[in-house]
Structure formats: C-alpha cells, structure tokens
mmCIF file of C-alpha atoms in Angstrom:
data_model
loop_
_atom_site.group_PDB
_atom_site.id
_atom_site.type_symbol
_atom_site.label_atom_id
_atom_site.label_comp_id
_atom_site.label_asym_id
_atom_site.label_seq_id
_atom_site.Cartn_x
_atom_site.Cartn_y
_atom_site.Cartn_z
ATOM 1 C CA MET L 5 -8.517 10.079 11.473
ATOM 2 C CA LEU L 6 -5.322 8.145 10.850
ATOM 3 C CA TYR L 7 -3.693 5.694 13.271
ATOM 4 C CA LEU L 8 -0.041 4.766 12.760
ATOM 5 C CA GLU L 9 2.368 2.748 14.861
ATOM 6 C CA GLN L 10 6.017 2.412 14.063
ATOM 7 C CA GLY L 11 8.733 1.607 16.557
ATOM 8 C CA PRO L 12 8.183 3.658 19.697
ATOM 9 C CA SER L 13 5.758 6.054 17.970
ATOM 10 C CA SER L 14 2.012 5.624 18.225
ATOM 11 C CA LEU L 15 0.300 8.370 16.242
ATOM 12 C CA VAL L 16 -3.310 9.466 16.059
ATOM 13 C CA ILE L 17 -3.704 12.167 13.412
ATOM 14 C CA THR L 18 -6.704 14.325 12.592
ATOM 15 C CA ALA L 19 -6.430 16.664 9.618
ATOM 16 C CA ARG L 20 -8.601 18.994 7.562
ATOM 17 C CA LYS L 21 -7.951 20.733 4.306
ATOM 18 C CA LYS L 22 -10.321 23.414 3.033
ATOM 19 C CA GLY L 23 -12.498 22.698 6.060
ATOM 20 C CA GLU L 24 -13.076 19.049 5.093
ATOM 21 C CA ASP L 25 -11.791 16.035 7.011
ATOM 22 C CA THR L 26 -8.877 14.750 4.985
ATOM 23 C CA GLU L 27 -6.982 11.558 5.586
ATOM 24 C CA PRO L 28 -3.313 12.342 5.087
ATOM 25 C CA ASP L 29 -1.182 10.128 2.888
ATOM 26 C CA GLU L 30 -0.023 7.313 5.157
ATOM 27 C CA GLY L 31 3.075 6.637 3.050
ATOM 28 C CA THR L 32 4.257 10.238 3.305
ATOM 29 C CA ILE L 33 3.784 10.292 7.068
ATOM 30 C CA LEU L 34 5.549 6.939 7.516
ATOM 31 C CA GLU L 35 8.447 8.180 5.385
ATOM 32 C CA LEU L 36 8.762 11.309 7.532
ATOM 33 C CA LEU L 37 8.433 9.296 10.736
ATOM 34 C CA THR L 38 11.130 6.877 9.574
ATOM 35 C CA ARG L 39 13.485 9.774 8.824
ATOM 36 C CA LEU L 40 12.831 11.399 12.202
ATOM 37 C CA GLN L 41 13.384 8.132 14.055
ATOM 38 C CA ARG L 42 16.638 7.568 12.151
ATOM 39 C CA GLU L 43 17.876 11.089 12.967
ATOM 40 C CA ILE L 44 17.068 10.570 16.639
ATOM 41 C CA ARG L 45 18.736 7.151 16.678
ATOM 42 C CA ASP L 46 21.854 8.538 14.996
ATOM 43 C CA THR L 47 22.222 11.277 17.619
ATOM 44 C CA LEU L 48 21.341 9.222 20.728
ATOM 45 C CA PRO L 49 24.739 9.664 22.420
ATOM 46 C CA VAL L 50 24.175 13.439 22.477
ATOM 47 C CA LEU L 51 20.453 13.240 23.231
ATOM 48 C CA ARG L 52 21.096 11.089 26.302
ATOM 49 C CA LEU L 53 23.279 13.773 27.906
ATOM 50 C CA LYS L 54 21.797 16.203 30.392
ATOM 51 C CA ALA L 55 20.594 19.141 28.299
ATOM 52 C CA GLU L 56 23.002 21.575 29.942
ATOM 53 C CA ARG L 57 25.919 19.492 28.634
ATOM 54 C CA VAL L 58 24.864 19.991 25.009
ATOM 55 C CA VAL L 59 26.718 23.217 24.345
ATOM 56 C CA ASN L 60 26.425 23.495 20.567
ATOM 57 C CA PRO L 61 23.392 21.709 19.094
ATOM 58 C CA ARG L 62 23.742 23.407 15.677
ATOM 59 C CA HIS L 63 25.300 20.278 14.163
ATOM 60 C CA LEU L 64 22.275 18.168 15.143
ATOM 61 C CA PRO L 65 19.282 17.471 12.878
ATOM 62 C CA TRP L 66 16.364 19.853 13.410
ATOM 63 C CA VAL L 67 14.274 17.366 15.432
ATOM 64 C CA ALA L 68 17.196 16.725 17.799
ATOM 65 C CA ARG L 69 17.779 20.472 18.238
ATOM 66 C CA ARG L 70 14.109 20.918 19.173
ATOM 67 C CA MET L 71 14.468 18.192 21.776
ATOM 68 C CA VAL L 72 17.568 19.790 23.316
ATOM 69 C CA GLU L 73 15.930 23.232 23.376
ATOM 70 C CA ALA L 74 12.803 21.868 25.079
ATOM 71 C CA ALA L 75 14.801 20.111 27.812
ATOM 72 C CA LYS L 76 16.911 23.240 28.359
ATOM 73 C CA MET L 77 13.768 25.345 28.835
ATOM 74 C CA VAL L 78 12.364 23.064 31.531
ATOM 75 C CA ALA L 79 15.207 21.648 33.620
ATOM 76 C CA PRO L 80 18.587 21.624 31.852
ATOM 77 C CA SER L 81 20.507 20.128 34.762
ATOM 78 C CA GLU L 82 17.979 17.328 35.274
ATOM 79 C CA LEU L 83 16.531 16.398 31.888
ATOM 80 C CA THR L 84 18.007 14.847 28.796
ATOM 81 C CA ALA L 85 16.672 15.764 25.379
ATOM 82 C CA MET L 86 14.996 12.354 25.275
ATOM 83 C CA SER L 87 12.352 13.760 27.617
ATOM 84 C CA ALA L 88 11.035 15.692 24.613
ATOM 85 C CA VAL L 89 11.195 12.992 21.947
ATOM 86 C CA ALA L 90 7.456 12.329 21.497
ATOM 87 C CA GLY L 91 6.566 16.011 21.482
ATOM 88 C CA ALA L 92 9.297 16.867 18.994
ATOM 89 C CA VAL L 93 8.112 14.135 16.633
ATOM 90 C CA SER L 94 4.516 15.402 16.948
ATOM 91 C CA GLU L 95 5.660 18.954 16.178
ATOM 92 C CA GLU L 96 7.634 17.885 13.108
ATOM 93 C CA ILE L 97 4.715 15.938 11.675
ATOM 94 C CA LYS L 98 2.344 18.831 12.377
ATOM 95 C CA ALA L 99 4.746 21.193 10.587
ATOM 96 C CA CYS L 100 4.554 18.937 7.534
ATOM 97 C CA PHE L 101 0.762 19.326 7.454
ATOM 98 C CA VAL L 102 0.978 23.094 7.832
ATOM 99 C CA ALA L 103 3.515 23.257 4.978
ATOM 100 C CA GLU L 104 1.127 21.231 2.795
ATOM 101 C CA GLY L 105 -1.679 23.746 3.361
ATOM 102 C CA PHE L 106 -3.846 21.875 5.844
ATOM 103 C CA ASP L 107 -6.296 24.017 7.839
ATOM 104 C CA LEU L 108 -6.213 21.729 10.864
ATOM 105 C CA ALA L 109 -3.633 19.270 12.111
ATOM 106 C CA LEU L 110 -3.799 17.416 15.411
ATOM 107 C CA VAL L 111 -0.964 14.959 15.987
ATOM 108 C CA ASN L 112 -1.084 12.855 19.140
ATOM 109 C CA ASN L 113 2.051 10.805 19.769
ATOM 110 C CA GLY L 114 1.322 8.816 22.900
ATOM 111 C CA GLY L 115 -0.176 11.831 24.657
ATOM 112 C CA ASP L 116 2.297 14.429 23.393
ATOM 113 C CA ILE L 117 0.070 16.537 21.174
ATOM 114 C CA ALA L 118 0.906 19.130 18.539
ATOM 115 C CA ALA L 119 -2.029 21.178 17.274
ATOM 116 C CA TYR L 120 -2.571 23.707 14.514
ATOM 117 C CA SER L 121 -5.773 25.332 13.306
ATOM 118 C CA ALA L 122 -6.385 28.093 10.805
ATOM 119 C CA LEU L 123 -10.132 27.533 11.124
ATOM 120 C CA ASP L 124 -12.488 29.830 12.963
ATOM 121 C CA GLU L 125 -13.685 27.191 15.410
ATOM 122 C CA THR L 126 -12.921 25.800 18.822
ATOM 123 C CA VAL L 127 -10.731 22.723 18.911
ATOM 124 C CA SER L 128 -10.999 20.464 21.960
ATOM 125 C CA ILE L 129 -8.320 18.002 22.921
#
C-alpha cells in the first residue's frame, strides 16, 4: 500500500501485478499527479463554470474533460466540473496502472475511489 500527499490530493493506493502485492513507483505516480494538478490549475477558469456553460470541452486536457463530463451527467445547471476533481484524478491514476499491466489497482483520493481488477476474486472497499 502506498500513501501519497501532494497539494490537495491525499492518495492511498493498493496495487497487484501478477497476483502479488506490488508497491508502485512513487516517483512515477508523483510525476503523473503533478501533471494532472498542473492541467487542472491551468484550466480553472473553465472548470469553475457551471458544467452546462462549458459548450466545447475538446480543447481541455483529458482530466478536465472527464471532470466536465461527470458534472454534466449529474447536475449540469448546478455543478461545476470541480465537483469531480478528486474522482477524475483517481481515475487517471488508475488508468496508468491498467496501462502498465497491473491486475489490481485501487486508488483512493480522499474518499473518491477508482477501482480495477482483472483478478478472479472479490474486492471490498
């Protein structure tokens, strides 16, 4: 299990590769987290708008687009994309583990959890 805190993110990560508990490379995760936080910071003026006001999110970085899409699915006239920031960061970090061939990735970012398992077992959160 890996614990990381950087800026507003507080991550608890559990990962397995080939069925064995594997501690992910902290430097790689911090580098990804730094990039995601920078992309979010750079697009804050758009992300602070009500989701319905973001008409064309295609120019935004992927993490920001995910945030806009999530807010639009729930309550576009009430929520800003910032309501989905922790979950979007969790999802992006989980996707990194999946791309690197991990069998299991659980990423908890302050209670917003992204989970992936290719294992034939029950995962409890």
